[in-house]
Amino acid sequence: MASVLVWLVRMCGLVGWGAGAVACAWLLGVAPTSHPWNGPLVWGGVAAGSTAPRVVALWALRLMDEAGPPGLGGVSLKKGVRQSGVGKTGARRPGFDDCALWVKGRTAVVWLLVAVASGAMFACLMSMPSDGRIEKLRDAGAGVSTARVVGKPLRTRAELDDEDQVQGYASRLVLAVDGGPGHLLVKGAYTYDEPRDGTRVQVLWSPSEPGLGGYVNEAKDLPTLAAGRWKAFPDDESGRAALHAFVLLAVVGGVVMGSVFSLAPDTDSLRERAWSAWAQTVRGLFVVGLYLAWRPILLGQEATVVSYVFAGGGFVLILLVYAGTTAF
């Protein structure tokens, strides 16, 4: 029975790691994906679901370890390997868990996934569209057209960065769309240069419902938005920022923190924490909570404030939780 539980723990860990890796790869994506994001939703669910039997098996092993001596066929959670009743009582059967390279290597692989997941979540939040007008226009069959500014722009406001340098301009524009209406109202249009009468811009608008107005933002990839799609690193300003953030988090989390928390602790501490029912329960509950927070976002549904806070801070929390449950 003990050996079955040991292998259940190992297999659930492997399935969870693999499903998490696929979910992150899908979330980052090599191509745009439409709502609902069924790929990361399903694979994330598999990763979260695999934590339940793993935690139950670890607690069962803990109870068995406390109920009787490991030398009688039980499991030592301090060493994480089966005990053999053959020969001397308490003699351990050598295995992978006795190898320092294996113990530290698997810890590093877990940290690699943690770093990639952290970066993927942050990149997703940075680059996903958040303007409700886009959804309304898209539902009305919006497309992208070239248009000309008609008359003097109204309510033009310079957008400044932290160093008070002008990054762009927000304006209220009236546009004449090529092949479309001669007066299309656009509120909050963002352009890098100050718009003037006759300035040419790209506009997202609905030919069937021009009354909805249009959407102009030179920092966004309008064709991708028009297609009703999202991708992690679009060809615009937010996409480049998301890519830089992902690389930074992946390097910091995967290389720096992964090296520290894999190499600094001694082998026995890492092995003991890997088989600790308490530590793995904390990790399992966090993974499930993070998945539930992201679920409405992946489905394109309205999320609660708590969900947005937990999902938005998840990229930091995942690093803190795994760092806090790794022994030195």
mmCIF file of C-alpha atoms in Angstrom:
data_model
loop_
_atom_site.group_PDB
_atom_site.id
_atom_site.type_symbol
_atom_site.label_atom_id
_atom_site.label_comp_id
_atom_site.label_asym_id
_atom_site.label_seq_id
_atom_site.Cartn_x
_atom_site.Cartn_y
_atom_site.Cartn_z
ATOM 1 C CA MET A 1 0.000 0.000 0.000
ATOM 2 C CA ALA A 2 2.793 2.397 0.927
ATOM 3 C CA SER A 3 4.591 1.908 -2.376
ATOM 4 C CA VAL A 4 1.357 2.629 -4.268
ATOM 5 C CA LEU A 5 0.943 5.906 -2.399
ATOM 6 C CA VAL A 6 4.583 6.839 -3.060
ATOM 7 C CA TRP A 7 4.153 6.345 -6.779
ATOM 8 C CA LEU A 8 0.814 8.186 -6.706
ATOM 9 C CA VAL A 9 2.596 11.193 -5.193
ATOM 10 C CA ARG A 10 5.295 11.020 -7.860
ATOM 11 C CA MET A 11 2.916 10.565 -10.787
ATOM 12 C CA CYS A 12 0.615 13.390 -9.645
ATOM 13 C CA GLY A 13 3.636 15.647 -9.318
ATOM 14 C CA LEU A 14 4.762 14.750 -12.841
ATOM 15 C CA VAL A 15 1.276 15.237 -14.303
ATOM 16 C CA GLY A 16 0.888 18.562 -12.501
ATOM 17 C CA TRP A 17 4.251 19.824 -13.745
ATOM 18 C CA GLY A 18 3.536 18.743 -17.319
ATOM 19 C CA ALA A 19 0.024 20.218 -17.370
ATOM 20 C CA GLY A 20 1.301 23.459 -15.865
ATOM 21 C CA ALA A 21 4.024 23.702 -18.515
ATOM 22 C CA VAL A 22 1.486 23.163 -21.321
ATOM 23 C CA ALA A 23 -0.872 25.763 -19.806
ATOM 24 C CA CYS A 24 1.943 28.325 -19.659
ATOM 25 C CA ALA A 25 3.023 27.573 -23.223
ATOM 26 C CA TRP A 26 -0.577 27.931 -24.402
ATOM 27 C CA LEU A 27 -1.048 31.140 -22.417
ATOM 28 C CA LEU A 28 2.068 32.662 -23.913
ATOM 29 C CA GLY A 29 1.106 31.251 -27.300
ATOM 30 C CA VAL A 30 2.799 31.429 -30.661
ATOM 31 C CA ALA A 31 -0.444 32.696 -32.216
ATOM 32 C CA PRO A 32 -3.479 34.704 -31.051
ATOM 33 C CA THR A 33 -6.224 32.805 -29.247
ATOM 34 C CA SER A 34 -9.877 33.761 -28.848
ATOM 35 C CA HIS A 35 -12.062 33.829 -25.747
ATOM 36 C CA PRO A 36 -12.765 31.522 -24.079
ATOM 37 C CA TRP A 37 -9.155 30.400 -23.666
ATOM 38 C CA ASN A 38 -9.994 26.707 -23.433
ATOM 39 C CA GLY A 39 -6.388 25.558 -23.776
ATOM 40 C CA PRO A 40 -4.918 27.110 -20.619
ATOM 41 C CA LEU A 41 -8.279 26.628 -18.889
ATOM 42 C CA VAL A 42 -8.247 22.838 -19.390
ATOM 43 C CA TRP A 43 -4.536 22.273 -18.770
ATOM 44 C CA GLY A 44 -4.565 24.604 -15.780
ATOM 45 C CA GLY A 45 -7.479 22.588 -14.423
ATOM 46 C CA VAL A 46 -5.487 19.376 -14.819
ATOM 47 C CA ALA A 47 -2.543 20.932 -12.980
ATOM 48 C CA ALA A 48 -4.771 22.188 -10.159
ATOM 49 C CA GLY A 49 -6.729 18.933 -9.999
ATOM 50 C CA SER A 50 -3.608 16.794 -9.700
ATOM 51 C CA THR A 51 -2.732 18.488 -6.403
ATOM 52 C CA ALA A 52 -5.720 16.929 -4.574
ATOM 53 C CA PRO A 53 -4.783 13.210 -4.843
ATOM 54 C CA ARG A 54 -1.135 14.113 -4.260
ATOM 55 C CA VAL A 55 -1.900 15.902 -0.997
ATOM 56 C CA VAL A 56 -4.261 13.118 0.139
ATOM 57 C CA ALA A 57 -1.577 10.517 -0.572
ATOM 58 C CA LEU A 58 1.028 12.525 1.355
ATOM 59 C CA TRP A 59 -1.236 12.778 4.378
ATOM 60 C CA ALA A 60 -1.940 9.038 4.193
ATOM 61 C CA LEU A 61 1.803 8.375 4.104
ATOM 62 C CA ARG A 62 2.301 10.693 7.061
ATOM 63 C CA LEU A 63 -0.309 8.806 9.099
ATOM 64 C CA MET A 64 1.295 5.484 8.171
ATOM 65 C CA ASP A 65 4.714 6.842 9.106
ATOM 66 C CA GLU A 66 3.448 7.911 12.517
ATOM 67 C CA ALA A 67 1.511 4.700 13.103
ATOM 68 C CA GLY A 68 4.385 2.278 12.832
ATOM 69 C CA PRO A 69 8.136 1.861 12.351
ATOM 70 C CA PRO A 70 9.253 2.392 8.729
ATOM 71 C CA GLY A 71 11.378 -0.703 8.940
ATOM 72 C CA LEU A 72 8.236 -2.826 8.717
ATOM 73 C CA GLY A 73 7.405 -1.832 5.208
ATOM 74 C CA GLY A 74 6.272 1.732 5.867
ATOM 75 C CA VAL A 75 7.474 4.969 4.385
ATOM 76 C CA SER A 76 9.852 7.447 5.921
ATOM 77 C CA LEU A 77 8.675 10.913 4.973
ATOM 78 C CA LYS A 78 12.016 12.326 6.089
ATOM 79 C CA LYS A 79 13.745 10.368 3.368
ATOM 80 C CA GLY A 80 10.857 9.995 0.938
ATOM 81 C CA VAL A 81 11.748 6.400 -0.083
ATOM 82 C CA ARG A 82 10.431 2.960 0.717
ATOM 83 C CA GLN A 83 11.873 1.020 3.599
ATOM 84 C CA SER A 84 12.750 -2.612 3.254
ATOM 85 C CA GLY A 85 11.849 -5.165 5.899
ATOM 86 C CA VAL A 86 14.386 -7.578 4.484
ATOM 87 C CA GLY A 87 17.495 -8.043 6.628
ATOM 88 C CA LYS A 88 18.318 -5.439 9.210
ATOM 89 C CA THR A 89 15.297 -3.553 10.566
ATOM 90 C CA GLY A 90 15.174 0.026 9.303
ATOM 91 C CA ALA A 91 17.673 -0.509 6.462
ATOM 92 C CA ARG A 92 16.768 1.713 3.541
ATOM 93 C CA ARG A 93 16.688 0.618 -0.051
ATOM 94 C CA PRO A 94 18.848 2.976 -2.124
ATOM 95 C CA GLY A 95 16.989 4.901 -4.802
ATOM 96 C CA PHE A 96 16.827 8.122 -6.754
ATOM 97 C CA ASP A 97 15.960 10.028 -3.600
ATOM 98 C CA ASP A 98 19.413 9.217 -2.218
ATOM 99 C CA CYS A 99 21.087 11.049 -5.098
ATOM 100 C CA ALA A 100 21.862 14.705 -4.353
ATOM 101 C CA LEU A 101 21.956 15.539 -8.068
ATOM 102 C CA TRP A 102 18.448 14.136 -8.554
ATOM 103 C CA VAL A 103 17.001 15.934 -5.519
ATOM 104 C CA LYS A 104 18.477 19.309 -6.425
ATOM 105 C CA GLY A 105 17.722 18.804 -10.112
ATOM 106 C CA ARG A 106 14.019 18.158 -9.608
ATOM 107 C CA THR A 107 13.806 21.173 -7.294
ATOM 108 C CA ALA A 108 15.407 23.321 -10.002
ATOM 109 C CA VAL A 109 12.926 22.010 -12.584
ATOM 110 C CA VAL A 110 10.012 22.957 -10.323
ATOM 111 C CA TRP A 111 11.467 26.426 -9.899
ATOM 112 C CA LEU A 112 11.824 26.729 -13.657
ATOM 113 C CA LEU A 113 8.083 26.133 -14.071
ATOM 114 C CA VAL A 114 7.324 28.553 -11.221
ATOM 115 C CA ALA A 115 9.376 31.261 -12.951
ATOM 116 C CA VAL A 116 7.780 30.694 -16.366
ATOM 117 C CA ALA A 117 4.273 30.641 -14.838
ATOM 118 C CA SER A 118 4.969 33.861 -12.965
ATOM 119 C CA GLY A 119 6.224 35.589 -16.112
ATOM 120 C CA ALA A 120 3.377 34.233 -18.232
ATOM 121 C CA MET A 121 0.700 35.525 -15.864
ATOM 122 C CA PHE A 122 2.279 38.967 -15.674
ATOM 123 C CA ALA A 123 2.711 39.191 -19.446
ATOM 124 C CA CYS A 124 -0.908 38.158 -19.926
ATOM 125 C CA LEU A 125 -2.203 40.863 -17.597
ATOM 126 C CA MET A 126 -0.059 43.525 -19.246
ATOM 127 C CA SER A 127 -1.071 42.843 -22.825
ATOM 128 C CA MET A 128 -4.711 41.750 -22.660
ATOM 129 C CA PRO A 129 -7.236 44.400 -23.819
ATOM 130 C CA SER A 130 -9.140 46.051 -20.988
ATOM 131 C CA ASP A 131 -11.241 48.722 -22.778
ATOM 132 C CA GLY A 132 -14.955 47.863 -22.800
ATOM 133 C CA ARG A 133 -15.418 49.737 -26.086
ATOM 134 C CA ILE A 134 -13.335 47.127 -27.866
ATOM 135 C CA GLU A 135 -15.701 44.353 -26.796
ATOM 136 C CA LYS A 136 -18.771 46.320 -27.954
ATOM 137 C CA LEU A 137 -17.215 47.140 -31.321
ATOM 138 C CA ARG A 138 -16.041 43.585 -31.796
ATOM 139 C CA ASP A 139 -19.486 42.196 -31.025
ATOM 140 C CA ALA A 140 -20.854 44.542 -33.709
ATOM 141 C CA GLY A 141 -18.453 43.161 -36.323
ATOM 142 C CA ALA A 142 -15.758 45.824 -36.165
ATOM 143 C CA GLY A 143 -12.952 46.162 -38.686
ATOM 144 C CA VAL A 144 -9.911 48.380 -39.149
ATOM 145 C CA SER A 145 -9.910 51.225 -41.691
ATOM 146 C CA THR A 146 -7.820 54.248 -42.509
ATOM 147 C CA ALA A 147 -9.473 57.556 -41.666
ATOM 148 C CA ARG A 148 -8.781 61.298 -41.828
ATOM 149 C CA VAL A 149 -9.243 63.757 -38.968
ATOM 150 C CA VAL A 150 -11.984 66.282 -39.810
ATOM 151 C CA GLY A 151 -11.712 69.699 -38.198
ATOM 152 C CA LYS A 152 -9.781 70.664 -35.097
ATOM 153 C CA PRO A 153 -9.378 67.880 -32.490
ATOM 154 C CA LEU A 154 -11.130 68.585 -29.205
ATOM 155 C CA ARG A 155 -9.925 68.119 -25.627
ATOM 156 C CA THR A 156 -6.383 67.275 -26.649
ATOM 157 C CA ARG A 157 -4.261 66.298 -23.656
ATOM 158 C CA ALA A 158 -0.577 65.423 -23.598
ATOM 159 C CA GLU A 159 0.246 62.071 -21.951
ATOM 160 C CA LEU A 160 3.419 62.340 -19.848
ATOM 161 C CA ASP A 161 5.741 59.656 -18.499
ATOM 162 C CA ASP A 162 7.394 59.624 -15.069
ATOM 163 C CA GLU A 163 10.029 62.088 -16.283
ATOM 164 C CA ASP A 164 7.400 64.518 -17.627
ATOM 165 C CA GLN A 165 8.294 63.664 -21.209
ATOM 166 C CA VAL A 166 5.441 63.649 -23.730
ATOM 167 C CA GLN A 167 4.669 60.117 -24.874
ATOM 168 C CA GLY A 168 1.521 60.815 -26.847
ATOM 169 C CA TYR A 169 -1.770 62.668 -27.005
ATOM 170 C CA ALA A 170 -5.321 61.783 -26.008
ATOM 171 C CA SER A 171 -7.973 63.595 -28.066
ATOM 172 C CA ARG A 172 -11.609 63.631 -29.056
ATOM 173 C CA LEU A 173 -11.683 63.257 -32.827
ATOM 174 C CA VAL A 174 -14.164 63.378 -35.662
ATOM 175 C CA LEU A 175 -13.029 61.123 -38.516
ATOM 176 C CA ALA A 176 -13.913 60.669 -42.161
ATOM 177 C CA VAL A 177 -13.464 56.939 -42.792
ATOM 178 C CA ASP A 178 -12.230 55.819 -46.197
ATOM 179 C CA GLY A 179 -15.189 54.131 -47.856
ATOM 180 C CA GLY A 180 -17.344 54.836 -44.793
ATOM 181 C CA PRO A 181 -19.081 57.612 -42.893
ATOM 182 C CA GLY A 182 -17.785 61.150 -43.118
ATOM 183 C CA HIS A 183 -18.296 61.869 -39.423
ATOM 184 C CA LEU A 184 -17.273 59.117 -36.998
ATOM 185 C CA LEU A 185 -16.822 60.222 -33.392
ATOM 186 C CA VAL A 186 -13.845 58.806 -31.470
ATOM 187 C CA LYS A 187 -13.427 59.583 -27.768
ATOM 188 C CA GLY A 188 -10.079 59.185 -26.056
ATOM 189 C CA ALA A 189 -8.096 58.617 -29.257
ATOM 190 C CA TYR A 190 -4.411 58.027 -28.498
ATOM 191 C CA THR A 191 -1.774 59.130 -31.015
ATOM 192 C CA TYR A 192 1.979 59.559 -30.721
ATOM 193 C CA ASP A 193 1.917 62.900 -32.535
ATOM 194 C CA GLU A 194 -0.538 65.700 -31.821
ATOM 195 C CA PRO A 195 -3.425 65.213 -34.284
ATOM 196 C CA ARG A 196 -4.475 67.979 -36.620
ATOM 197 C CA ASP A 197 -7.049 68.521 -39.329
ATOM 198 C CA GLY A 198 -6.209 66.050 -42.106
ATOM 199 C CA THR A 199 -4.076 63.687 -39.982
ATOM 200 C CA ARG A 200 -4.377 60.060 -41.142
ATOM 201 C CA VAL A 201 -5.037 57.398 -38.486
ATOM 202 C CA GLN A 202 -6.115 53.768 -38.208
ATOM 203 C CA VAL A 203 -9.514 53.292 -36.575
ATOM 204 C CA LEU A 204 -11.395 50.278 -35.253
ATOM 205 C CA TRP A 205 -15.100 50.742 -36.056
ATOM 206 C CA SER A 206 -18.274 48.841 -36.949
ATOM 207 C CA PRO A 207 -19.749 49.435 -40.431
ATOM 208 C CA SER A 208 -23.110 48.073 -39.205
ATOM 209 C CA GLU A 209 -23.232 50.325 -36.116
ATOM 210 C CA PRO A 210 -21.282 53.542 -36.729
ATOM 211 C CA GLY A 211 -23.166 55.087 -33.835
ATOM 212 C CA LEU A 212 -20.865 53.209 -31.480
ATOM 213 C CA GLY A 213 -18.056 55.492 -32.605
ATOM 214 C CA GLY A 214 -14.529 54.225 -33.095
ATOM 215 C CA TYR A 215 -11.355 53.271 -31.275
ATOM 216 C CA VAL A 216 -7.984 54.824 -32.099
ATOM 217 C CA ASN A 217 -4.824 53.805 -30.243
ATOM 218 C CA GLU A 218 -1.462 53.829 -31.989
ATOM 219 C CA ALA A 219 0.065 51.860 -29.098
ATOM 220 C CA LYS A 220 -2.215 48.867 -29.828
ATOM 221 C CA ASP A 221 -2.288 46.240 -32.570
ATOM 222 C CA LEU A 222 -5.756 47.052 -33.958
ATOM 223 C CA PRO A 223 -5.964 44.156 -36.477
ATOM 224 C CA THR A 224 -5.429 41.686 -33.629
ATOM 225 C CA LEU A 225 -8.136 43.394 -31.569
ATOM 226 C CA ALA A 226 -10.476 43.458 -34.565
ATOM 227 C CA ALA A 227 -10.070 39.717 -35.033
ATOM 228 C CA GLY A 228 -11.420 39.162 -31.524
ATOM 229 C CA ARG A 229 -8.106 37.687 -30.501
ATOM 230 C CA TRP A 230 -5.422 38.159 -27.903
ATOM 231 C CA LYS A 231 -1.788 37.149 -27.800
ATOM 232 C CA ALA A 232 0.856 37.529 -25.131
ATOM 233 C CA PHE A 233 3.290 39.651 -27.125
ATOM 234 C CA PRO A 234 1.396 41.674 -29.752
ATOM 235 C CA ASP A 235 3.248 43.928 -32.166
ATOM 236 C CA ASP A 236 2.699 47.071 -30.137
ATOM 237 C CA GLU A 237 3.991 48.947 -27.119
ATOM 238 C CA SER A 238 2.230 46.785 -24.528
ATOM 239 C CA GLY A 239 3.488 43.631 -26.237
ATOM 240 C CA ARG A 240 7.091 44.780 -26.041
ATOM 241 C CA ALA A 241 6.672 45.742 -22.383
ATOM 242 C CA ALA A 242 5.085 42.351 -21.657
ATOM 243 C CA LEU A 243 7.995 40.562 -23.342
ATOM 244 C CA HIS A 244 10.548 42.489 -21.286
ATOM 245 C CA ALA A 245 8.620 41.757 -18.074
ATOM 246 C CA PHE A 246 8.401 38.065 -18.935
ATOM 247 C CA VAL A 247 12.127 37.795 -19.624
ATOM 248 C CA LEU A 248 12.945 39.624 -16.390
ATOM 249 C CA LEU A 249 10.681 37.446 -14.244
ATOM 250 C CA ALA A 250 11.805 34.252 -15.951
ATOM 251 C CA VAL A 251 15.462 35.134 -15.424
ATOM 252 C CA VAL A 252 15.031 36.369 -11.853
ATOM 253 C CA GLY A 253 12.710 33.543 -10.860
ATOM 254 C CA GLY A 254 14.251 30.755 -12.887
ATOM 255 C CA VAL A 255 17.962 31.496 -12.792
ATOM 256 C CA VAL A 256 18.515 33.548 -9.653
ATOM 257 C CA MET A 257 15.842 32.285 -7.247
ATOM 258 C CA GLY A 258 15.851 28.816 -8.764
ATOM 259 C CA SER A 259 19.595 28.496 -8.217
ATOM 260 C CA VAL A 260 19.425 29.852 -4.666
ATOM 261 C CA PHE A 261 16.563 27.643 -3.517
ATOM 262 C CA SER A 262 17.870 24.554 -5.307
ATOM 263 C CA LEU A 263 21.576 24.709 -4.472
ATOM 264 C CA ALA A 264 21.716 26.457 -1.080
ATOM 265 C CA PRO A 265 19.557 24.025 0.979
ATOM 266 C CA ASP A 266 21.089 20.681 1.860
ATOM 267 C CA THR A 267 19.761 17.555 0.172
ATOM 268 C CA ASP A 268 17.973 16.236 3.270
ATOM 269 C CA SER A 269 16.066 19.506 3.722
ATOM 270 C CA LEU A 270 14.918 19.524 0.096
ATOM 271 C CA ARG A 271 13.914 15.870 0.260
ATOM 272 C CA GLU A 272 12.029 16.339 3.516
ATOM 273 C CA ARG A 273 10.131 19.374 2.206
ATOM 274 C CA ALA A 274 9.234 17.580 -1.034
ATOM 275 C CA TRP A 275 7.519 14.882 1.043
ATOM 276 C CA SER A 276 6.096 17.225 3.696
ATOM 277 C CA ALA A 277 2.317 16.966 3.815
ATOM 278 C CA TRP A 278 2.032 20.450 5.329
ATOM 279 C CA ALA A 279 4.261 22.198 2.782
ATOM 280 C CA GLN A 280 2.674 20.464 -0.185
ATOM 281 C CA THR A 281 -0.821 21.201 1.148
ATOM 282 C CA VAL A 282 0.004 24.926 1.225
ATOM 283 C CA ARG A 283 1.317 24.739 -2.338
ATOM 284 C CA GLY A 284 -1.695 22.730 -3.494
ATOM 285 C CA LEU A 285 -4.221 25.128 -1.982
ATOM 286 C CA PHE A 286 -2.400 28.069 -3.547
ATOM 287 C CA VAL A 287 -2.399 26.463 -7.007
ATOM 288 C CA VAL A 288 -6.124 25.713 -6.768
ATOM 289 C CA GLY A 289 -6.867 29.241 -5.539
ATOM 290 C CA LEU A 290 -4.812 30.779 -8.337
ATOM 291 C CA TYR A 291 -6.632 28.676 -10.920
ATOM 292 C CA LEU A 292 -10.050 29.659 -9.559
ATOM 293 C CA ALA A 293 -9.022 33.335 -9.641
ATOM 294 C CA TRP A 294 -7.935 33.065 -13.279
ATOM 295 C CA ARG A 295 -10.888 30.956 -14.419
ATOM 296 C CA PRO A 296 -13.348 33.834 -15.100
ATOM 297 C CA ILE A 297 -10.583 35.768 -16.873
ATOM 298 C CA LEU A 298 -9.815 32.789 -19.116
ATOM 299 C CA LEU A 299 -13.515 32.370 -19.855
ATOM 300 C CA GLY A 300 -14.004 36.066 -20.613
ATOM 301 C CA GLN A 301 -16.525 36.396 -17.793
ATOM 302 C CA GLU A 302 -16.916 39.180 -15.253
ATOM 303 C CA ALA A 303 -14.514 38.551 -12.378
ATOM 304 C CA THR A 304 -14.837 39.707 -8.774
ATOM 305 C CA VAL A 305 -12.456 42.209 -7.200
ATOM 306 C CA VAL A 306 -10.924 39.434 -5.100
ATOM 307 C CA SER A 307 -10.356 37.379 -8.223
ATOM 308 C CA TYR A 308 -8.623 40.257 -10.003
ATOM 309 C CA VAL A 309 -6.464 41.025 -6.953
ATOM 310 C CA PHE A 310 -5.422 37.395 -6.541
ATOM 311 C CA ALA A 311 -4.846 36.898 -10.259
ATOM 312 C CA GLY A 312 -3.060 40.240 -10.614
ATOM 313 C CA GLY A 313 -0.732 39.572 -7.700
ATOM 314 C CA GLY A 314 -0.330 35.905 -8.555
ATOM 315 C CA PHE A 315 2.995 36.395 -10.316
ATOM 316 C CA VAL A 316 4.501 37.655 -7.028
ATOM 317 C CA LEU A 317 2.579 35.288 -4.754
ATOM 318 C CA ILE A 318 3.693 32.204 -6.646
ATOM 319 C CA LEU A 319 7.336 33.136 -6.064
ATOM 320 C CA LEU A 320 6.744 33.933 -2.386
ATOM 321 C CA VAL A 321 4.750 30.771 -1.683
ATOM 322 C CA TYR A 322 7.309 28.469 -3.248
ATOM 323 C CA ALA A 323 10.191 30.331 -1.622
ATOM 324 C CA GLY A 324 8.452 30.161 1.760
ATOM 325 C CA THR A 325 7.821 26.416 1.475
ATOM 326 C CA THR A 326 11.398 25.546 0.478
ATOM 327 C CA ALA A 327 13.606 24.615 3.427
ATOM 328 C CA PHE A 328 17.147 25.798 4.137
#
